PDB file of C-alpha atoms in Angstrom:
ATOM      1  CA  THR A 283     209.417  -7.780-111.006  1.00 57.00           C
ATOM      2  CA  GLN A 284     206.275  -6.780-109.180  1.00 60.00           C
ATOM      3  CA  LEU A 285     205.737  -8.915-106.112  1.00 84.00           C
ATOM      4  CA  LEU A 286     202.951  -9.242-103.618  1.00 93.00           C
ATOM      5  CA  GLU A 287     204.115 -10.957-100.453  1.00 95.00           C
ATOM      6  CA  GLN A 288     201.307 -12.768 -98.654  1.00 96.00           C
ATOM      7  CA  SER A 289     201.639 -14.170 -95.146  1.00 95.00           C
ATOM      8  CA  PRO A 290     201.248 -16.507 -93.495  1.00 96.00           C
ATOM      9  CA  GLN A 291     201.246 -19.234 -96.133  1.00 95.00           C
ATOM     10  CA  PHE A 292     199.600 -21.749 -93.817  1.00 97.00           C
ATOM     11  CA  LEU A 293     197.380 -21.235 -90.818  1.00 97.00           C
ATOM     12  CA  SER A 294     195.709 -23.879 -88.682  1.00 97.00           C
ATOM     13  CA  ILE A 295     193.497 -22.597 -85.875  1.00 97.00           C
ATOM     14  CA  GLN A 296     190.641 -23.653 -83.638  1.00 97.00           C
ATOM     15  CA  GLU A 297     187.074 -22.622 -84.241  1.00 97.00           C
ATOM     16  CA  GLY A 298     186.326 -19.299 -82.571  1.00 97.00           C
ATOM     17  CA  GLU A 299     189.823 -17.842 -82.906  1.00 97.00           C
ATOM     18  CA  ASN A 300     190.627 -14.653 -84.791  1.00 97.00           C
ATOM     19  CA  LEU A 301     193.213 -14.385 -87.558  1.00 97.00           C
ATOM     20  CA  THR A 302     194.780 -11.857 -89.902  1.00 98.00           C
ATOM     21  CA  VAL A 303     196.319 -12.402 -93.324  1.00 98.00           C
ATOM     22  CA  TYR A 304     198.657  -9.784 -94.759  1.00 98.00           C
ATOM     23  CA  CYS A 305     199.665  -8.760 -98.257  1.00 97.00           C
ATOM     24  CA  ASN A 306     202.567  -6.379 -98.759  1.00 96.00           C
ATOM     25  CA  SER A 307     204.300  -4.904-101.756  1.00 95.00           C
ATOM     26  CA  SER A 308     206.624  -2.114-102.773  1.00 93.00           C
ATOM     27  CA  SER A 309     204.333  -1.425-105.736  1.00 91.00           C
ATOM     28  CA  VAL A 310     201.313   0.858-105.703  1.00 93.00           C
ATOM     29  CA  PHE A 311     198.121  -0.790-106.882  1.00 94.00           C
ATOM     30  CA  SER A 312     194.990   0.636-108.489  1.00 93.00           C
ATOM     31  CA  SER A 313     193.026  -1.743-106.313  1.00 95.00           C
ATOM     32  CA  LEU A 314     193.462  -4.853-104.205  1.00 96.00           C
ATOM     33  CA  GLN A 315     191.231  -7.864-104.586  1.00 97.00           C
ATOM     34  CA  TRP A 316     190.717 -10.767-102.184  1.00 98.00           C
ATOM     35  CA  TYR A 317     189.660 -14.163-103.469  1.00 98.00           C
ATOM     36  CA  ARG A 318     188.781 -17.475-101.881  1.00 97.00           C
ATOM     37  CA  GLN A 319     189.443 -20.734-103.690  1.00 97.00           C
ATOM     38  CA  GLU A 320     187.979 -24.133-102.828  1.00 94.00           C
ATOM     39  CA  PRO A 321     189.673 -27.380-103.967  1.00 92.00           C
ATOM     40  CA  GLY A 322     188.895 -28.137-107.611  1.00 92.00           C
ATOM     41  CA  GLU A 323     187.326 -24.741-108.205  1.00 95.00           C
ATOM     42  CA  GLY A 324     188.411 -21.348-109.459  1.00 96.00           C
ATOM     43  CA  PRO A 325     188.996 -18.313-107.233  1.00 97.00           C
ATOM     44  CA  VAL A 326     185.857 -16.458-106.205  1.00 96.00           C
ATOM     45  CA  LEU A 327     186.050 -12.740-105.539  1.00 96.00           C
ATOM     46  CA  LEU A 328     185.284 -11.738-101.949  1.00 97.00           C
ATOM     47  CA  VAL A 329     185.936  -8.011-102.086  1.00 97.00           C
ATOM     48  CA  THR A 330     187.762  -5.263-103.947  1.00 96.00           C
ATOM     49  CA  VAL A 331     189.260  -2.279-102.115  1.00 96.00           C
ATOM     50  CA  VAL A 332     190.088   0.752-104.188  1.00 95.00           C
ATOM     51  CA  THR A 333     190.767   3.774-101.998  1.00 95.00           C
ATOM     52  CA  GLY A 334     193.815   4.098 -99.723  1.00 95.00           C
ATOM     53  CA  GLY A 335     192.746   3.489 -96.115  1.00 96.00           C
ATOM     54  CA  GLU A 336     189.490   1.872 -97.184  1.00 96.00           C
ATOM     55  CA  VAL A 337     187.914  -0.696 -94.861  1.00 97.00           C
ATOM     56  CA  LYS A 338     185.237  -3.119 -96.031  1.00 97.00           C
ATOM     57  CA  LYS A 339     183.339  -5.665 -93.982  1.00 97.00           C
ATOM     58  CA  LEU A 340     181.743  -8.865 -95.155  1.00 95.00           C
ATOM     59  CA  LYS A 341     180.055 -10.492 -92.156  1.00 95.00           C
ATOM     60  CA  ARG A 342     182.983 -11.700 -89.983  1.00 97.00           C
ATOM     61  CA  LEU A 343     185.605 -10.691 -92.566  1.00 97.00           C
ATOM     62  CA  THR A 344     187.222  -7.239 -92.487  1.00 98.00           C
ATOM     63  CA  PHE A 345     189.394  -6.062 -95.366  1.00 98.00           C
ATOM     64  CA  GLN A 346     191.672  -3.055 -95.236  1.00 97.00           C
ATOM     65  CA  PHE A 347     193.680  -1.276 -97.931  1.00 97.00           C
ATOM     66  CA  GLY A 348     196.799   0.540 -96.793  1.00 96.00           C
ATOM     67  CA  ASP A 349     196.936   4.322 -97.000  1.00 96.00           C
ATOM     68  CA  ALA A 350     199.643   4.170 -99.664  1.00 95.00           C
ATOM     69  CA  ARG A 351     197.776   1.424-101.605  1.00 95.00           C
ATOM     70  CA  LYS A 352     200.758  -0.940-101.285  1.00 95.00           C
ATOM     71  CA  ASP A 353     199.397  -3.350 -98.700  1.00 96.00           C
ATOM     72  CA  SER A 354     196.216  -4.957 -97.472  1.00 97.00           C
ATOM     73  CA  SER A 355     194.942  -7.192 -94.707  1.00 98.00           C
ATOM     74  CA  LEU A 356     192.115  -9.639 -94.188  1.00 98.00           C
ATOM     75  CA  HIS A 357     190.903 -10.183 -90.644  1.00 98.00           C
ATOM     76  CA  ILE A 358     188.502 -12.974 -89.753  1.00 98.00           C
ATOM     77  CA  THR A 359     186.717 -12.825 -86.421  1.00 98.00           C
ATOM     78  CA  ALA A 360     185.567 -15.983 -84.664  1.00 98.00           C
ATOM     79  CA  ALA A 361     186.661 -18.308 -87.448  1.00 97.00           C
ATOM     80  CA  GLN A 362     184.418 -21.234 -88.321  1.00 97.00           C
ATOM     81  CA  PRO A 363     185.188 -24.544 -90.070  1.00 96.00           C
ATOM     82  CA  GLY A 364     183.328 -23.206 -93.117  1.00 95.00           C
ATOM     83  CA  ASP A 365     186.042 -20.545 -93.479  1.00 96.00           C
ATOM     84  CA  THR A 366     188.557 -23.252 -94.371  1.00 96.00           C
ATOM     85  CA  GLY A 367     190.076 -22.657 -97.800  1.00 96.00           C
ATOM     86  CA  LEU A 368     192.746 -20.895 -99.815  1.00 97.00           C
ATOM     87  CA  TYR A 369     192.710 -17.091 -99.576  1.00 98.00           C
ATOM     88  CA  LEU A 370     194.410 -15.096-102.297  1.00 98.00           C
ATOM     89  CA  CYS A 371     195.168 -11.402-102.495  1.00 97.00           C
ATOM     90  CA  ALA A 372     195.682  -9.824-105.890  1.00 97.00           C
ATOM     91  CA  GLY A 373     196.814  -6.328-106.764  1.00 95.00           C
ATOM     92  CA  LEU A 374     195.633  -4.586-109.910  1.00 93.00           C
ATOM     93  CA  LEU A 375     198.637  -2.835-111.426  1.00 86.00           C
ATOM     94  CA  SER A 376     196.748  -1.014-114.139  1.00 78.00           C
ATOM     95  CA  SER A 377     193.039  -0.690-114.731  1.00 74.00           C
ATOM     96  CA  ASN A 378     193.839  -0.237-118.435  1.00 75.00           C
ATOM     97  CA  THR A 379     195.239  -3.732-118.852  1.00 78.00           C
ATOM     98  CA  GLY A 380     193.503  -5.557-116.013  1.00 83.00           C
ATOM     99  CA  LYS A 381     196.819  -7.135-115.037  1.00 88.00           C
ATOM    100  CA  LEU A 382     196.501  -8.783-111.616  1.00 92.00           C
ATOM    101  CA  ILE A 383     199.508  -9.726-109.502  1.00 93.00           C
ATOM    102  CA  PHE A 384     198.658 -12.502-107.042  1.00 95.00           C
ATOM    103  CA  GLY A 385     200.120 -13.218-103.645  1.00 95.00           C
ATOM    104  CA  GLN A 386     201.293 -16.726-102.823  1.00 94.00           C
ATOM    105  CA  GLY A 387     198.051 -17.546-101.027  1.00 96.00           C
ATOM    106  CA  THR A 388     197.156 -18.484 -97.457  1.00 97.00           C
ATOM    107  CA  THR A 389     195.815 -21.958 -96.774  1.00 97.00           C
ATOM    108  CA  LEU A 390     193.514 -21.675 -93.767  1.00 97.00           C
ATOM    109  CA  GLN A 391     192.306 -24.649 -91.787  1.00 97.00           C
ATOM    110  CA  VAL A 392     189.757 -24.072 -89.032  1.00 97.00           C
ATOM    111  CA  LYS A 393     189.332 -27.060 -86.763  1.00 97.00           C
ATOM    112  CA  PRO A 394     186.061 -27.675 -84.941  1.00 95.00           C
TER     113      PRO A 394
ATOM    114  CA  ASP B  32     174.158 -21.410-116.067  1.00 64.00           C
ATOM    115  CA  THR B  33     177.915 -21.372-115.608  1.00 70.00           C
ATOM    116  CA  ALA B  34     179.290 -17.880-116.170  1.00 92.00           C
ATOM    117  CA  VAL B  35     182.806 -18.859-117.253  1.00 97.00           C
ATOM    118  CA  SER B  36     183.131 -22.405-118.493  1.00 96.00           C
ATOM    119  CA  GLN B  37     186.266 -24.140-119.646  1.00 96.00           C
ATOM    120  CA  THR B  38     186.813 -27.546-121.147  1.00 97.00           C
ATOM    121  CA  PRO B  39     188.165 -30.026-120.517  1.00 97.00           C
ATOM    122  CA  LYS B  40     188.285 -30.160-116.715  1.00 97.00           C
ATOM    123  CA  TYR B  41     191.128 -32.660-116.816  1.00 97.00           C
ATOM    124  CA  LEU B  42     193.714 -33.238-119.527  1.00 97.00           C
ATOM    125  CA  VAL B  43     196.346 -35.967-119.349  1.00 97.00           C
ATOM    126  CA  THR B  44     198.758 -36.191-122.249  1.00 97.00           C
ATOM    127  CA  GLN B  45     202.249 -37.203-123.293  1.00 97.00           C
ATOM    128  CA  MET B  46     205.227 -34.902-123.709  1.00 97.00           C
ATOM    129  CA  GLY B  47     205.474 -33.488-127.197  1.00 97.00           C
ATOM    130  CA  ASN B  48     201.764 -33.550-127.914  1.00 97.00           C
ATOM    131  CA  ASP B  49     199.669 -30.520-128.890  1.00 97.00           C
ATOM    132  CA  LYS B  50     196.505 -29.739-126.945  1.00 97.00           C
ATOM    133  CA  SER B  51     193.851 -27.054-126.679  1.00 97.00           C
ATOM    134  CA  ILE B  52     191.754 -25.725-123.809  1.00 98.00           C
ATOM    135  CA  LYS B  53     188.542 -23.891-124.559  1.00 98.00           C
ATOM    136  CA  CYS B  54     186.887 -21.106-122.599  1.00 97.00           C
ATOM    137  CA  GLU B  55     183.526 -19.437-122.997  1.00 97.00           C
ATOM    138  CA  GLN B  56     181.838 -16.727-120.957  1.00 97.00           C
ATOM    139  CA  ASN B  57     178.153 -15.835-121.094  1.00 96.00           C
ATOM    140  CA  LEU B  58     178.453 -12.641-119.067  1.00 96.00           C
ATOM    141  CA  GLY B  59     178.852 -10.300-122.012  1.00 95.00           C
ATOM    142  CA  HIS B  60     182.257  -9.185-120.760  1.00 95.00           C
ATOM    143  CA  ASP B  61     184.763  -7.513-123.059  1.00 94.00           C
ATOM    144  CA  THR B  62     187.925  -8.871-121.455  1.00 94.00           C
ATOM    145  CA  MET B  63     189.092 -12.460-121.010  1.00 96.00           C
ATOM    146  CA  TYR B  64     192.234 -13.867-119.396  1.00 95.00           C
ATOM    147  CA  TRP B  65     194.313 -16.995-119.064  1.00 96.00           C
ATOM    148  CA  TYR B  66     196.095 -17.716-115.780  1.00 96.00           C
ATOM    149  CA  LYS B  67     198.399 -20.552-114.758  1.00 97.00           C
ATOM    150  CA  GLN B  68     198.365 -21.947-111.197  1.00 97.00           C
ATOM    151  CA  ASP B  69     201.392 -24.012-110.243  1.00 94.00           C
ATOM    152  CA  SER B  70     201.684 -26.822-107.723  1.00 93.00           C
ATOM    153  CA  LYS B  71     202.243 -24.292-104.926  1.00 92.00           C
ATOM    154  CA  LYS B  72     198.918 -22.600-105.793  1.00 93.00           C
ATOM    155  CA  PHE B  73     200.636 -19.518-107.194  1.00 94.00           C
ATOM    156  CA  LEU B  74     198.494 -17.851-109.859  1.00 96.00           C
ATOM    157  CA  LYS B  75     200.127 -15.945-112.696  1.00 95.00           C
ATOM    158  CA  ILE B  76     198.598 -14.055-115.596  1.00 94.00           C
ATOM    159  CA  MET B  77     199.516 -15.374-119.026  1.00 95.00           C
ATOM    160  CA  PHE B  78     197.359 -13.498-121.515  1.00 93.00           C
ATOM    161  CA  SER B  79     194.417 -11.163-121.725  1.00 92.00           C
ATOM    162  CA  TYR B  80     192.229 -10.141-124.631  1.00 92.00           C
ATOM    163  CA  ASN B  81     189.888  -7.201-124.876  1.00 91.00           C
ATOM    164  CA  ASN B  82     187.304  -7.492-127.629  1.00 88.00           C
ATOM    165  CA  LYS B  83     189.439 -10.065-129.455  1.00 85.00           C
ATOM    166  CA  GLU B  84     192.554  -7.885-129.216  1.00 89.00           C
ATOM    167  CA  LEU B  85     195.637  -9.112-127.316  1.00 90.00           C
ATOM    168  CA  ILE B  86     196.319  -6.790-124.362  1.00 88.00           C
ATOM    169  CA  ILE B  87     198.595  -8.731-122.000  1.00 84.00           C
ATOM    170  CA  ASN B  88     201.211 -11.199-123.198  1.00 85.00           C
ATOM    171  CA  GLU B  89     203.446 -12.135-120.307  1.00 86.00           C
ATOM    172  CA  THR B  90     206.773 -13.924-120.764  1.00 77.00           C
ATOM    173  CA  VAL B  91     205.153 -17.134-121.878  1.00 86.00           C
ATOM    174  CA  PRO B  92     206.883 -19.560-124.293  1.00 90.00           C
ATOM    175  CA  ASN B  93     205.616 -19.125-127.837  1.00 91.00           C
ATOM    176  CA  ARG B  94     204.427 -22.739-127.696  1.00 95.00           C
ATOM    177  CA  PHE B  95     201.391 -21.172-126.020  1.00 95.00           C
ATOM    178  CA  SER B  96     199.066 -19.449-128.450  1.00 94.00           C
ATOM    179  CA  PRO B  97     195.786 -17.892-127.381  1.00 94.00           C
ATOM    180  CA  LYS B  98     193.006 -17.385-129.880  1.00 94.00           C
ATOM    181  CA  SER B  99     189.868 -15.307-129.487  1.00 94.00           C
ATOM    182  CA  PRO B 100     187.356 -15.981-132.280  1.00 92.00           C
ATOM    183  CA  ASP B 101     184.890 -13.603-130.634  1.00 92.00           C
ATOM    184  CA  LYS B 102     184.709 -11.740-127.357  1.00 91.00           C
ATOM    185  CA  ALA B 103     182.853 -14.586-125.636  1.00 95.00           C
ATOM    186  CA  HIS B 104     185.573 -17.149-126.349  1.00 96.00           C
ATOM    187  CA  LEU B 105     189.256 -17.383-125.563  1.00 96.00           C
ATOM    188  CA  ASN B 106     191.014 -20.642-126.344  1.00 96.00           C
ATOM    189  CA  LEU B 107     194.528 -21.689-125.437  1.00 97.00           C
ATOM    190  CA  HIS B 108     196.548 -23.921-127.721  1.00 97.00           C
ATOM    191  CA  ILE B 109     199.769 -25.462-126.475  1.00 96.00           C
ATOM    192  CA  ASN B 110     202.311 -27.036-128.833  1.00 96.00           C
ATOM    193  CA  SER B 111     205.017 -29.554-127.961  1.00 97.00           C
ATOM    194  CA  LEU B 112     203.908 -30.004-124.375  1.00 97.00           C
ATOM    195  CA  GLU B 113     206.633 -30.249-121.732  1.00 96.00           C
ATOM    196  CA  LEU B 114     206.618 -31.677-118.214  1.00 96.00           C
ATOM    197  CA  GLY B 115     206.822 -28.156-116.784  1.00 94.00           C
ATOM    198  CA  ASP B 116     203.530 -27.240-118.432  1.00 96.00           C
ATOM    199  CA  SER B 117     201.701 -29.395-115.898  1.00 97.00           C
ATOM    200  CA  ALA B 118     199.517 -27.028-113.893  1.00 97.00           C
ATOM    201  CA  VAL B 119     195.958 -25.838-113.501  1.00 98.00           C
ATOM    202  CA  TYR B 120     194.960 -23.302-116.146  1.00 98.00           C
ATOM    203  CA  PHE B 121     192.207 -20.839-115.346  1.00 98.00           C
ATOM    204  CA  CYS B 122     190.196 -18.731-117.705  1.00 97.00           C
ATOM    205  CA  ALA B 123     188.613 -15.531-116.380  1.00 97.00           C
ATOM    206  CA  SER B 124     186.556 -12.655-117.683  1.00 96.00           C
ATOM    207  CA  SER B 125     185.679  -9.142-116.594  1.00 95.00           C
ATOM    208  CA  GLN B 126     183.907  -6.006-117.656  1.00 94.00           C
ATOM    209  CA  ASP B 127     185.475  -4.081-114.779  1.00 93.00           C
ATOM    210  CA  PRO B 128     189.072  -5.240-114.082  1.00 91.00           C
ATOM    211  CA  ASN B 129     188.325  -4.857-110.361  1.00 92.00           C
ATOM    212  CA  ILE B 130     185.879  -7.743-110.615  1.00 93.00           C
ATOM    213  CA  GLN B 131     187.157 -10.858-112.380  1.00 94.00           C
ATOM    214  CA  TYR B 132     185.189 -14.080-112.724  1.00 96.00           C
ATOM    215  CA  PHE B 133     187.132 -17.318-112.924  1.00 97.00           C
ATOM    216  CA  GLY B 134     186.282 -20.637-114.491  1.00 97.00           C
ATOM    217  CA  ALA B 135     186.682 -23.898-112.585  1.00 96.00           C
ATOM    218  CA  GLY B 136     190.076 -24.614-114.128  1.00 97.00           C
ATOM    219  CA  THR B 137     191.659 -27.235-116.387  1.00 98.00           C
ATOM    220  CA  ARG B 138     194.108 -29.558-114.683  1.00 97.00           C
ATOM    221  CA  LEU B 139     196.797 -30.415-117.233  1.00 98.00           C
ATOM    222  CA  SER B 140     199.116 -33.334-116.526  1.00 97.00           C
ATOM    223  CA  VAL B 141     201.979 -33.922-118.929  1.00 97.00           C
ATOM    224  CA  LEU B 142     203.555 -37.371-118.602  1.00 95.00           C
TER     225      LEU B 142
END
């Protein structure tokens, strides 16, 4: 069974703090995708990292793909209440099938 | 215009009934998917179709039958609904598997 372990599952922080979410696996992925999901909505893609060691930035969010393409992290700098939501990592096992394996998700609450 | 739309948004039904969820995408994508999200927010792939051809069929009970009449539509029919089928079902589509677009979900409650 391919697993993608995401941690922490829950995170409650004050506005202005930094945080990091991790996704780890023993499987090698073609790519790693990060999604954000609001209540009552579907996941929305934030970023896809493809190359081992790749770092991508999206404003205050920094995404990194591990050198071996087995793990990834999402770092948020100076979190704001608008960052509150469910963050999901998903590893693409095969680009031929498009099969995504999701992590368990991280519920982030940023308090003003 | 909604890129990936699924109907209904909410579905409440009794055990043993048969129900369908419809999905349409107007993005011109070749591949469509069905995912199930459980009460702990864990998302799992169920099926995928590429140009109406079944590509992924995970270990899903055969009470679940996807149907793709054309590449813009992927419907999910569920027979003999059980309590454990209660979940949120998401449809998604992609042209590049690295970029998947999700619908807003169908919340199924089986009583």
